[in-house]
Coordinates of C-alpha atoms in Angstrom, one line a residue:
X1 CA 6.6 18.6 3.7
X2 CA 9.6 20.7 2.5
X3 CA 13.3 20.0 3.0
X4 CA 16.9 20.9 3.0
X5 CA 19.9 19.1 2.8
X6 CA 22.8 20.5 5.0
X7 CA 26.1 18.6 3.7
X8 CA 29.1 21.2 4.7
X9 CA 27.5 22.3 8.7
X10 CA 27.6 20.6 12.0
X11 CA 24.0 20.1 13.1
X12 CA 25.7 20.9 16.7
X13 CA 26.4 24.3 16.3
X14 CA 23.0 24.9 15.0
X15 CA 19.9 26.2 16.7
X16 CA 16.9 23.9 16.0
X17 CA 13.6 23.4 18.5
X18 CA 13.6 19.7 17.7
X19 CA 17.0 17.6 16.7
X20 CA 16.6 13.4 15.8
X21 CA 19.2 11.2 16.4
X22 CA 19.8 8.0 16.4
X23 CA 21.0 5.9 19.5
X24 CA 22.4 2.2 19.8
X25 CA 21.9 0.2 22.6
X26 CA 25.8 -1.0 23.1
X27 CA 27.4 -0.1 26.4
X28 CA 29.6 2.6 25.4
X29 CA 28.3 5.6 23.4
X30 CA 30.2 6.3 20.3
X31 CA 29.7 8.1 16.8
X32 CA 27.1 11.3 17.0
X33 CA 26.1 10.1 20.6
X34 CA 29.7 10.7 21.7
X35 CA 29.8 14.0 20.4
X36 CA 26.7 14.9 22.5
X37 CA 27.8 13.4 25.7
X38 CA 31.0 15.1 25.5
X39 CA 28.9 18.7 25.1
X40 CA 27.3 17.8 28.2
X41 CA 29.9 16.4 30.0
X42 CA 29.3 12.9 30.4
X43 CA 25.5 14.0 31.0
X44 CA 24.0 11.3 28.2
X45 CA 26.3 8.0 29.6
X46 CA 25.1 9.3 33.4
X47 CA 20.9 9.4 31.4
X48 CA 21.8 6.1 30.0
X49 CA 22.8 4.0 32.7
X50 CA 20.0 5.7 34.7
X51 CA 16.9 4.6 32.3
X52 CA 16.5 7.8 31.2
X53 CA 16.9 7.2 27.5
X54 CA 16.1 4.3 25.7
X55 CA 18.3 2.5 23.4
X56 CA 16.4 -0.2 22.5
X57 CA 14.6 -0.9 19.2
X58 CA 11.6 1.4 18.4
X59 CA 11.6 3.6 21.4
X60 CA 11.9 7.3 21.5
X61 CA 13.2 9.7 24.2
X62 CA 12.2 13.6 24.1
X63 CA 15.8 14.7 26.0
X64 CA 15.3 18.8 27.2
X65 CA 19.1 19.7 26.9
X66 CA 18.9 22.9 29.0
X67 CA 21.6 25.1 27.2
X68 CA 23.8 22.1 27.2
X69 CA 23.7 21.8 23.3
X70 CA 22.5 24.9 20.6
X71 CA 19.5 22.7 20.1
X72 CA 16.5 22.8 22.6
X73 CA 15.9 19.2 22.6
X74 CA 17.5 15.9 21.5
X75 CA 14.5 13.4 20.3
X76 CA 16.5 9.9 20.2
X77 CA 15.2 7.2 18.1
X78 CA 16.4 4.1 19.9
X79 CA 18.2 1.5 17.5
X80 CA 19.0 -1.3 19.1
X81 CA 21.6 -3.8 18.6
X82 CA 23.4 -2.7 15.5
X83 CA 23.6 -6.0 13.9
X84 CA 19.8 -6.7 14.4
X85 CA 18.4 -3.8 12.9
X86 CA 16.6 -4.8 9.5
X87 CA 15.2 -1.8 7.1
X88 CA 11.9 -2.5 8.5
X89 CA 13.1 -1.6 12.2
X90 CA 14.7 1.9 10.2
X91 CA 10.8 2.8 9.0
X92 CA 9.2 1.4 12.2
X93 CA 11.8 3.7 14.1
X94 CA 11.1 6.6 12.2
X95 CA 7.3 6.0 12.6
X96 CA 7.8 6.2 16.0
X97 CA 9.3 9.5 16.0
X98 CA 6.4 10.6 13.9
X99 CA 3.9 10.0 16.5
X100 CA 5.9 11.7 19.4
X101 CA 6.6 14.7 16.4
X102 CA 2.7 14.5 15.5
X103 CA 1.4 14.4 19.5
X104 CA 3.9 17.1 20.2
X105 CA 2.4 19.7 17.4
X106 CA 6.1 20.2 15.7
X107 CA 6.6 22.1 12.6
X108 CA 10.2 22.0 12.3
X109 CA 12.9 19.0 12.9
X110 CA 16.3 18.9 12.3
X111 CA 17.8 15.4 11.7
X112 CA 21.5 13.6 11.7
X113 CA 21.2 11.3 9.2
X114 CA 24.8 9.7 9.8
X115 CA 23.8 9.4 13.3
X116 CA 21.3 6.5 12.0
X117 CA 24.1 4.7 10.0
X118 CA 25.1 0.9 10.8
X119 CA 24.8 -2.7 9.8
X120 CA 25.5 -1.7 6.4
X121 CA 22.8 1.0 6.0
X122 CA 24.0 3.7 4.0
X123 CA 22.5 7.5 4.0
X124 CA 19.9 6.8 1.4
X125 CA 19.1 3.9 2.8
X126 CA 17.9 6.0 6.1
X127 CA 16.9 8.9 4.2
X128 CA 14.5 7.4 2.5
X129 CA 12.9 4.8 5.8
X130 CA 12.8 8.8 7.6
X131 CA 10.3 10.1 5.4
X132 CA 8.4 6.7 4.4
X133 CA 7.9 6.1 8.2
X134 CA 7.3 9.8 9.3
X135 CA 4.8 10.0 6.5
X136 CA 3.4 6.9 7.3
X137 CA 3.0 7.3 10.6
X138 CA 1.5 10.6 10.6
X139 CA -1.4 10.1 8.5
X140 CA -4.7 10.8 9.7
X141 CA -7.7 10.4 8.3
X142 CA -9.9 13.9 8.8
X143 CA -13.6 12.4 8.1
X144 CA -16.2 14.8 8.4
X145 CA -16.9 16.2 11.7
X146 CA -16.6 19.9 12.2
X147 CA -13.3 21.3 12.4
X148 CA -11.8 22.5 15.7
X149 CA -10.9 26.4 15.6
X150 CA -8.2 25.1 17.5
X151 CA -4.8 25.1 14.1
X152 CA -4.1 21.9 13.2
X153 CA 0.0 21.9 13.4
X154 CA 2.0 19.8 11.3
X155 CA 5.6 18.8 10.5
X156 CA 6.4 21.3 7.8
X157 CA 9.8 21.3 7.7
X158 CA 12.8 19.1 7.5
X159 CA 16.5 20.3 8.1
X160 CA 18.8 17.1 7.0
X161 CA 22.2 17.1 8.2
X162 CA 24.4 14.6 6.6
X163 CA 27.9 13.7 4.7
X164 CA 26.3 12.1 2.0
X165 CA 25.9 13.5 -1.5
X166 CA 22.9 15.9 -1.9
X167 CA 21.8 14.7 -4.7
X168 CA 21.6 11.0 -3.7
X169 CA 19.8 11.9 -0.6
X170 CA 17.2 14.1 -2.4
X171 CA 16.4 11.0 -4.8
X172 CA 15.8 8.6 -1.9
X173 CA 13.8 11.3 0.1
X174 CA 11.6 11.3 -2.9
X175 CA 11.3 8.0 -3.0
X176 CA 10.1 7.6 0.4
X177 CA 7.4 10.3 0.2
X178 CA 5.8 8.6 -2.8
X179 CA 5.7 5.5 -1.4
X180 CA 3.8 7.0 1.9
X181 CA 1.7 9.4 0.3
X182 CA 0.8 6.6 -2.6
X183 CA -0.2 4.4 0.2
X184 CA -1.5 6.8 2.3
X185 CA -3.9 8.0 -0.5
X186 CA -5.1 3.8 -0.5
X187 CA -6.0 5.0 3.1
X188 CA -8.2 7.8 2.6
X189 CA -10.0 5.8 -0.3
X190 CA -10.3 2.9 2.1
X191 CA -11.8 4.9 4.4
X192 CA -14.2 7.1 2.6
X193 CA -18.0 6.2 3.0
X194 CA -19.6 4.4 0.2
X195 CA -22.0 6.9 -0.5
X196 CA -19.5 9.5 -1.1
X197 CA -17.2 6.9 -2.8
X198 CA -19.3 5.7 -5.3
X199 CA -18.5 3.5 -8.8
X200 CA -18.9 7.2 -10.4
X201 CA -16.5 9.4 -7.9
X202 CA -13.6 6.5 -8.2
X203 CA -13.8 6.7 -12.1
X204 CA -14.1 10.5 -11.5
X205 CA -11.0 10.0 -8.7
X206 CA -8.2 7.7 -11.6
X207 CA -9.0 10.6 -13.9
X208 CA -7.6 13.3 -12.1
X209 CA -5.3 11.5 -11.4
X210 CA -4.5 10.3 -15.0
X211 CA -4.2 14.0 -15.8
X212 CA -1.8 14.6 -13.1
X213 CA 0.7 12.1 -13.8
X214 CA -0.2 11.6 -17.6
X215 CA -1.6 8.6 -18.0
X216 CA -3.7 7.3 -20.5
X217 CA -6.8 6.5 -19.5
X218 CA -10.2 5.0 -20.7
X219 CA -13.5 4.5 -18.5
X220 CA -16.0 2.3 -19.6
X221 CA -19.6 3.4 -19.0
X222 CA -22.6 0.8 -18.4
X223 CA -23.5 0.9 -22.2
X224 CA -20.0 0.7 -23.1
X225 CA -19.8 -2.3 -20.7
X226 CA -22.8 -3.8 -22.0
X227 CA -21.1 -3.8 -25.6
X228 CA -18.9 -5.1 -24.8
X229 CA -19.8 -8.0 -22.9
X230 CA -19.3 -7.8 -19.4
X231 CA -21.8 -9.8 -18.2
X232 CA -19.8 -10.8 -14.7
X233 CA -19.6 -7.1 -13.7
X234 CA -23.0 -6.6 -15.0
X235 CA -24.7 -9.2 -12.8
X236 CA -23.3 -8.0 -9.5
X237 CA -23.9 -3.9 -11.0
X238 CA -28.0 -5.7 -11.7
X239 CA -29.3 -4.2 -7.9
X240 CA -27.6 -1.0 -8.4
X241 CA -28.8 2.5 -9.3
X242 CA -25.7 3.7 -9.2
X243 CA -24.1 2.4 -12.6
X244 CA -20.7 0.7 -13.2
X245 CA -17.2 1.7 -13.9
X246 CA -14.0 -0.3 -15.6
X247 CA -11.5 1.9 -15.3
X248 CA -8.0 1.6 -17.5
X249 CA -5.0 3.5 -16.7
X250 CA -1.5 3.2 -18.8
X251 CA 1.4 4.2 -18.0
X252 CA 3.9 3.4 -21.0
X253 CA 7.7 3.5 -20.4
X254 CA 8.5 2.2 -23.4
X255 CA 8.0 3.0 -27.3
X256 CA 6.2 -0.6 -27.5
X257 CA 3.6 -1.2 -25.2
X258 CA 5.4 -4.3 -24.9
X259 CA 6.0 -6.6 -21.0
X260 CA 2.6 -5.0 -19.8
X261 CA 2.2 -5.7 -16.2
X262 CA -1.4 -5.4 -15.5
X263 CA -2.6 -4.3 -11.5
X264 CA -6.0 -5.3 -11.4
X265 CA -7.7 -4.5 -8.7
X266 CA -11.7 -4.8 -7.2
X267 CA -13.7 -2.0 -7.0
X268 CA -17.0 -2.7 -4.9
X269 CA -17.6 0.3 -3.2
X270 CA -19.7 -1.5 -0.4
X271 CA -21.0 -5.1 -0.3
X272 CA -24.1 -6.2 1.3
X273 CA -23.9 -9.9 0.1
X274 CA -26.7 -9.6 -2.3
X275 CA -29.5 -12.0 -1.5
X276 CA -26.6 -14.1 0.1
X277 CA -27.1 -10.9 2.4
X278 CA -24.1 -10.8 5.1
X279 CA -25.3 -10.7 9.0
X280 CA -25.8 -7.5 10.7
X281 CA -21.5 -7.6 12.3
X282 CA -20.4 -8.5 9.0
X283 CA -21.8 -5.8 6.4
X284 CA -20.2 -2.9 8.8
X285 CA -17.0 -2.0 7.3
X286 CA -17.9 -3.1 3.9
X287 CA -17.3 0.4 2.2
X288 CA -13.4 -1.1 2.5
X289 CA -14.3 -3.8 0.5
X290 CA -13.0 -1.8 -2.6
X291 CA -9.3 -2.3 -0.7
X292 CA -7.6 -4.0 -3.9
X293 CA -8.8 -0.8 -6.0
X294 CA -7.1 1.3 -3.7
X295 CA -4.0 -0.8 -3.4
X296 CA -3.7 -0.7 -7.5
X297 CA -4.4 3.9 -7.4
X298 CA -2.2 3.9 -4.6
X299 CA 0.2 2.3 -6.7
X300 CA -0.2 4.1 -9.9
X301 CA 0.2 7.5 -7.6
X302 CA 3.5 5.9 -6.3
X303 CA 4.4 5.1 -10.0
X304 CA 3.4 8.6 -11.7
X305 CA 5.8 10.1 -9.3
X306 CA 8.8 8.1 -9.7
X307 CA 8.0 7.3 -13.6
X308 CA 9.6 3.8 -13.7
X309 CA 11.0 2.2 -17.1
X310 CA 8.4 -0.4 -17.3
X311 CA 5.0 -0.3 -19.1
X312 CA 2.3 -0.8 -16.5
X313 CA -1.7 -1.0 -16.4
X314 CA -4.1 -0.7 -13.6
X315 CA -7.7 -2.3 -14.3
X316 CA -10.3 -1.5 -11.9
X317 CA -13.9 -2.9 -11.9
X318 CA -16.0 -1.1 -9.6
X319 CA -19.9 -1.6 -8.6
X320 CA -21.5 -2.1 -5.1
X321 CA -23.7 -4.9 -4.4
X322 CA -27.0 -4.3 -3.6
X323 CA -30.5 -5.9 -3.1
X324 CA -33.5 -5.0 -5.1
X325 CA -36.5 -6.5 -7.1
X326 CA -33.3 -6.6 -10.3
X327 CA -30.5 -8.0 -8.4
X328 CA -28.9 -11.2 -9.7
X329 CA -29.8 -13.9 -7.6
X330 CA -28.3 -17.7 -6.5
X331 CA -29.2 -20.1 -9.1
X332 CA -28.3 -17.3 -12.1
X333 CA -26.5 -18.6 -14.9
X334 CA -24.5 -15.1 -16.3
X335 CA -22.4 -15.2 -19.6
X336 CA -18.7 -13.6 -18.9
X337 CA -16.9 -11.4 -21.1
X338 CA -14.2 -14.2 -22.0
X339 CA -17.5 -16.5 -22.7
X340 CA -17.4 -18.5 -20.4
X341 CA -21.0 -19.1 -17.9
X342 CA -21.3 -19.3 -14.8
X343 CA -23.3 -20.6 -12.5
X344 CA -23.9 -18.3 -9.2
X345 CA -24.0 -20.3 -6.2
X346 CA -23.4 -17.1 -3.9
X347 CA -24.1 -13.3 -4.4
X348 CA -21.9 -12.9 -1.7
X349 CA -19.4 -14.2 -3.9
X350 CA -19.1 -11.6 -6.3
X351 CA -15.6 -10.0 -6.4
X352 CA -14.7 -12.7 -8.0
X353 CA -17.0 -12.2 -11.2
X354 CA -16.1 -8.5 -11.3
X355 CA -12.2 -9.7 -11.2
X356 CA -12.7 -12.0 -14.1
X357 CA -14.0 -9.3 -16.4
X358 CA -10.7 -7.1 -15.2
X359 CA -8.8 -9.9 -16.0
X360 CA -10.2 -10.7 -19.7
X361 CA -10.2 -6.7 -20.3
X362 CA -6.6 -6.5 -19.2
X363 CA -5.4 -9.4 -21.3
X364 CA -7.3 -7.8 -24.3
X365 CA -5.2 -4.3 -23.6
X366 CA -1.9 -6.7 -24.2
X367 CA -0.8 -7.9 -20.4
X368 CA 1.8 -10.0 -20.2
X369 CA 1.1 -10.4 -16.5
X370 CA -1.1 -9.8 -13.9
X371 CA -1.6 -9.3 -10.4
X372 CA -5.3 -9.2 -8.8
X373 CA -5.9 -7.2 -5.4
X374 CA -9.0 -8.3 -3.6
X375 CA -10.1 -8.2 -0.4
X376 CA -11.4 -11.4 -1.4
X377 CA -12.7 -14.0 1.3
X378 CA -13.2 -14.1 4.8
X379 CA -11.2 -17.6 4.5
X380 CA -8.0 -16.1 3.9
X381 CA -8.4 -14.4 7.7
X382 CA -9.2 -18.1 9.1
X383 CA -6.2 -19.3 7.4
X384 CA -3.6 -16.6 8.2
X385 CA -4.9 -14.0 10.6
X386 CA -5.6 -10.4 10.2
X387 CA -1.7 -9.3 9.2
X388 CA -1.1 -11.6 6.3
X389 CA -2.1 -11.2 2.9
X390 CA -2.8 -14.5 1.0
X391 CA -1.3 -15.1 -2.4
X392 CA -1.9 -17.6 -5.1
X393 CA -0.1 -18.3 -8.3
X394 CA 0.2 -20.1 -11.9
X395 CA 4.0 -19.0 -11.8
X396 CA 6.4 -18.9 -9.8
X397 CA 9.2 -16.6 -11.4
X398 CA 6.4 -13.4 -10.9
X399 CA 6.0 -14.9 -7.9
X400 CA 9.5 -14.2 -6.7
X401 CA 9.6 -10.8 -8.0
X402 CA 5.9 -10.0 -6.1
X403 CA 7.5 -11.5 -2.8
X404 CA 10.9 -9.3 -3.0
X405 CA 8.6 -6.5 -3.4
X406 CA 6.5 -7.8 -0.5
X407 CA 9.8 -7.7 1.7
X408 CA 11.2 -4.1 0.6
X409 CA 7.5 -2.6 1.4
X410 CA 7.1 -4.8 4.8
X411 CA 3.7 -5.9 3.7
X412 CA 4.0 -9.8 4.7
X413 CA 2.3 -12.1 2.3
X414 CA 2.6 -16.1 2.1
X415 CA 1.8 -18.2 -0.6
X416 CA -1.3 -20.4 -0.8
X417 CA -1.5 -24.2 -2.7
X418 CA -3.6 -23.9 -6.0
X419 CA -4.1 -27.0 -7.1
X420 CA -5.6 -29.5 -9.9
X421 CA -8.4 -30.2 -7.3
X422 CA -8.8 -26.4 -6.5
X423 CA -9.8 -26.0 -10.2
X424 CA -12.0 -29.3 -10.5
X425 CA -14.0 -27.7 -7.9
X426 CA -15.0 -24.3 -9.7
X427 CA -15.7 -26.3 -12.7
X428 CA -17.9 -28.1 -11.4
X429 CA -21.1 -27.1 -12.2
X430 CA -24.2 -29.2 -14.0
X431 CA -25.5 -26.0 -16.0
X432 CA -22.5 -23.6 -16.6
X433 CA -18.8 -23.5 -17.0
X434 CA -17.9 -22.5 -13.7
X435 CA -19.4 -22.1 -10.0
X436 CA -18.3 -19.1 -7.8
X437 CA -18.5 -20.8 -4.4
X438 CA -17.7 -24.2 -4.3
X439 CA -18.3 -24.5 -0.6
X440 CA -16.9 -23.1 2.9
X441 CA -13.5 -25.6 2.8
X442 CA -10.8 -23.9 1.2
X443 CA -13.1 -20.9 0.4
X444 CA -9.9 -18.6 -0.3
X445 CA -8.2 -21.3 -2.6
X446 CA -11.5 -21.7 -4.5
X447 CA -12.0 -17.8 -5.2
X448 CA -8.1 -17.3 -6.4
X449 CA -8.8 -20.4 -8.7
X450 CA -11.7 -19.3 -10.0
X451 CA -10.2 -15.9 -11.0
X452 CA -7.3 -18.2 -12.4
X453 CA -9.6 -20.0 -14.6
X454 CA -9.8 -16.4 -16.5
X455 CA -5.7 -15.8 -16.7
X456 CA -5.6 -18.6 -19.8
X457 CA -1.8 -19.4 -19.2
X458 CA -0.9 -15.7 -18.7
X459 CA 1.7 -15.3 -15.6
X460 CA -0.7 -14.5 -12.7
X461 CA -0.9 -13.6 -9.2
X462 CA -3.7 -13.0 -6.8
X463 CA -3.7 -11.3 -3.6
X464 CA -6.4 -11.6 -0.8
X465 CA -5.9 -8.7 1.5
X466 CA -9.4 -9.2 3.3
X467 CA -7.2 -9.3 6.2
X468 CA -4.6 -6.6 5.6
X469 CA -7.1 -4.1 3.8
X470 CA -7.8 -2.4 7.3
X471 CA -7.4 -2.6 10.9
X472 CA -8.9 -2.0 14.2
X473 CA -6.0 -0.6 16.0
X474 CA -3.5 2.0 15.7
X475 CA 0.7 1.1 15.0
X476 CA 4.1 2.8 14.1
X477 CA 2.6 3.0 10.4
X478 CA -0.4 4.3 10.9
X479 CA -3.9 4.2 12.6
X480 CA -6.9 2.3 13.0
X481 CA -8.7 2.4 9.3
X482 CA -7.5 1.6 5.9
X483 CA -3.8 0.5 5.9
X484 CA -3.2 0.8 1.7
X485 CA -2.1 -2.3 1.6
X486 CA -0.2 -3.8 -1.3
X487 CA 0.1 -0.1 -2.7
X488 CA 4.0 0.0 -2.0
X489 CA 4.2 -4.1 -3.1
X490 CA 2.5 -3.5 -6.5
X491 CA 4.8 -0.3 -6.9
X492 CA 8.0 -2.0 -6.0
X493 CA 7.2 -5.2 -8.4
X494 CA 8.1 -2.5 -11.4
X495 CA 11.3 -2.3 -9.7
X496 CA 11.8 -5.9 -10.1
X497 CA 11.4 -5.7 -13.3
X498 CA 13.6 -3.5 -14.3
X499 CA 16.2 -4.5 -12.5
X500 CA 15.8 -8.0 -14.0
X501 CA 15.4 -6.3 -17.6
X502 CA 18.8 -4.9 -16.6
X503 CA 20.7 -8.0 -15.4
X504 CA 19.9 -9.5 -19.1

């Protein structure tokens, strides 16, 4: 999508197809909305009062203006009440307007920025929700059934009208698309089948883009793996003839590699459970089950573009799990990479075990804190539903910072106990160090603590987003399918960072 920034014209005088603006639901029209009703006369106030256009939050309105304005059509974004509206609304709003742009096959919109001001908002503050929602919202995932010879039409062009400072506007307008199109690329990973998204094709994937955005990057092979001890990602890799991947991607900020925040995130392309096999409803859909890798490339694609000051790593295990005559089975005793045995009570249960060799990998490459990204356990979706993501944590000051970052991307997470008792339970085993499934109660407190048991003191955060991974039906951000969840989180949490680095 291209764009230009009109700061010395009157969008009114101009001739566009499409014109957005922004409309608050107050009982006199003021600002932008004035302007128009007094081109037509009083016509808006008389559409208002008649139902005709909506004001309220969320709610879009194509207005034909039938000679009345240079524009062909007005396409209002209703508001709201001014002191209600939260950035989220903004994005949500302007995912809405997608849709209507998207159903309506539009190539070229013209847009009043100002006319979107209000309850302390400021032009950058809409520019960038305008094209983090609009991108968001019209994603689409192609899949592979043959193309229509009917052209695919798609917004193209952006006219920006505004007061603001170019400059400013263009820097928040980039933010916004690489936040979408980072999350957006979680999306298409999500939802790629796992035989054309293999262990091989996602090392294959964080290499191009490791040359794009010049990271450095190191992918360890199945030997390489086996050197170096990786038994945990080996065992679950054991029924596979498709070999395993850990994938390391750096991006340093710094001269030192020095306050290394490490994404970790889990790579199995599909899951069948293992001989702890999953029930015919429950193994559809397991291609997403590599959701927390995508979240952590969606992230470093948001962080290549916008090249943050803070040294970051993404660590990506990535297998399937399958059955066969060599698969590890319940009752295995495996030897991790830290050392440490376990005693597997539940192929099923096998994120986990791939997440603890991330973890003691990361550590090794010099993190001084990590965040894990699993879709991890059904549990977390008892506990909290489909739209929240589950988070546990050995401290609470990255904690905080994850959270704020939770807010600016409006991915809701909530925090989870992890307690004493939590980690007596994965120690308890008669044969081994650990266990991987203590039992059904608590099952997505047992499977953070169990990763925890692998941090050794280092600042830590896990997040379960079985739930928020994917969904089933479509909403102003998106569509049914993968939702790249956690992408814009992890991004933002450098953000945090820096600005704390700064405050010092």
């Amino acid at each position: 999508m291209k764009w230009t920034i009109h700061t010395n014209e009157n969008v009114l005088k101009e001739e566009h197809d499409y014109l957005a603006a922004g409309i608050w639901n107050q009982p006199v029209v003021s600002g932008f909305s004035k302007e128009i009703d007094e081109q037509m006369n009083g016509g808006l106030t008389d559409l208002i009062k008649e139902g005709d256009i909506e004001s309220k939050s969320k709610q879009v309105t194509v207005l034909p203006t039938l000679g009345a304005l240079s524009s062909k059509r007005v396409v209002f974004s209703g508001l709201g009440k001014e002191a209600d509206l939260t950035f989220e609304d903004l994005r949500e709003s302007f995912g809405a307007l997608g849709k209507i742009l998207k159903k309506k096959k539009v190539s070229s919109l013209a847009v009043a920025l100002d006319s979107y001001k209000g309850n302390d908002f400021e032009a950058t503050d809409i520019a960038q929700a305008l094209i983090e929602g609009m991108t968001l919202s019209m994603y689409a995932f192609e899949g592979y059934k043959k193309k229509s010879n009917v052209p695919d039409v798609t917004l193209e062009e952006l006219h920006i009208y505004t007061e603001h400072d170019a400059q400013e506007v263009e820097a928040a307008l980039e933010v916004g698309l690489a936040l979408a199109e980072g999350t957006n690329e979680a999306r298409t990973l999500v939802n790629m089948p796992s035989n054309l998204l293999t262990s091989v094709k996602m090392a294959e994937y964080a290499k191009e883009m490791a040359e794009r955005h010049d990271f450095e990057i190191e992918i360890l092979g199945k030997e390489e793996i086996e050197e170096m001890g990786m038994g945990a990602l080996l065992a679950v890799n054991q029924g596979s003839e498709i070999p395993p991947r850990m994938i390391v991607m750096k991006h340093q900020a710094t001269d030192k590699w020095e306050d290394v925040l490490a994404l970790v995130g889990k790579g199995i392309t599909f899951d069948t459970g293992g001989y702890s096999i999953k029930p015919k409803d429950g193994i559809v859909g397991m291609k997403a089950d590599m959701g927390g890798a995508a979240a952590v490339l969606g992230a470093m694609e948001i962080i290549g573009r916008l090249k943050p000051e803070q040294n970051v790593m993404a660590v990506i295990a990535t297998t399937d799990n399958m059955i066969s005559h060599t698969a590890f089975k319940p009752d295995d005793v495996i030897t991790s990479m830290s050392g440490k045995t376990i005693e597997v009570l539940n192929t099923d249960a096998e994120g986990r075990l791939v997440l603890a060799d991330a973890v003691t990998y990361a550590k090794q490459h010099g993190a001084n804190y990590l965040v894990d990204v699993a879709t991890l356990t059904g549990g977390v979706i008892v506990a909290l539903g489909l739209d929240k993501t589950g988070a546990l944590t050995n401290n609470e000051p990255l904690f905080e910072k994850v959270l704020e970052a939770s807010v600016e991307a409006g991915e809701f997470i909530w925090q989870l106990p992890y307690t004493e008792g939590d980690r007596k339970r994965v120690r308890n085993s008669p044969v081994a160090d650990l266990n991987n499934s203590p039992g059904r109660d608590g099952h997505a407190l047992f499977a953070g603590a169990f990763i925890g048991e692998f941090t050794e003191g280092t600042p830590w955060v896990h997040l379960d987003i079985a739930g928020t991974a994917t969904t089933k039906s479509a909403h102003l951000l998106g569509p049914a399918g993968g939702t790249g969840a956690m992408a814009r989180t992890l991004a933002l949490l450098t953000e945090q960072f820096v600005l704390e680095r700064a405050a010092k």
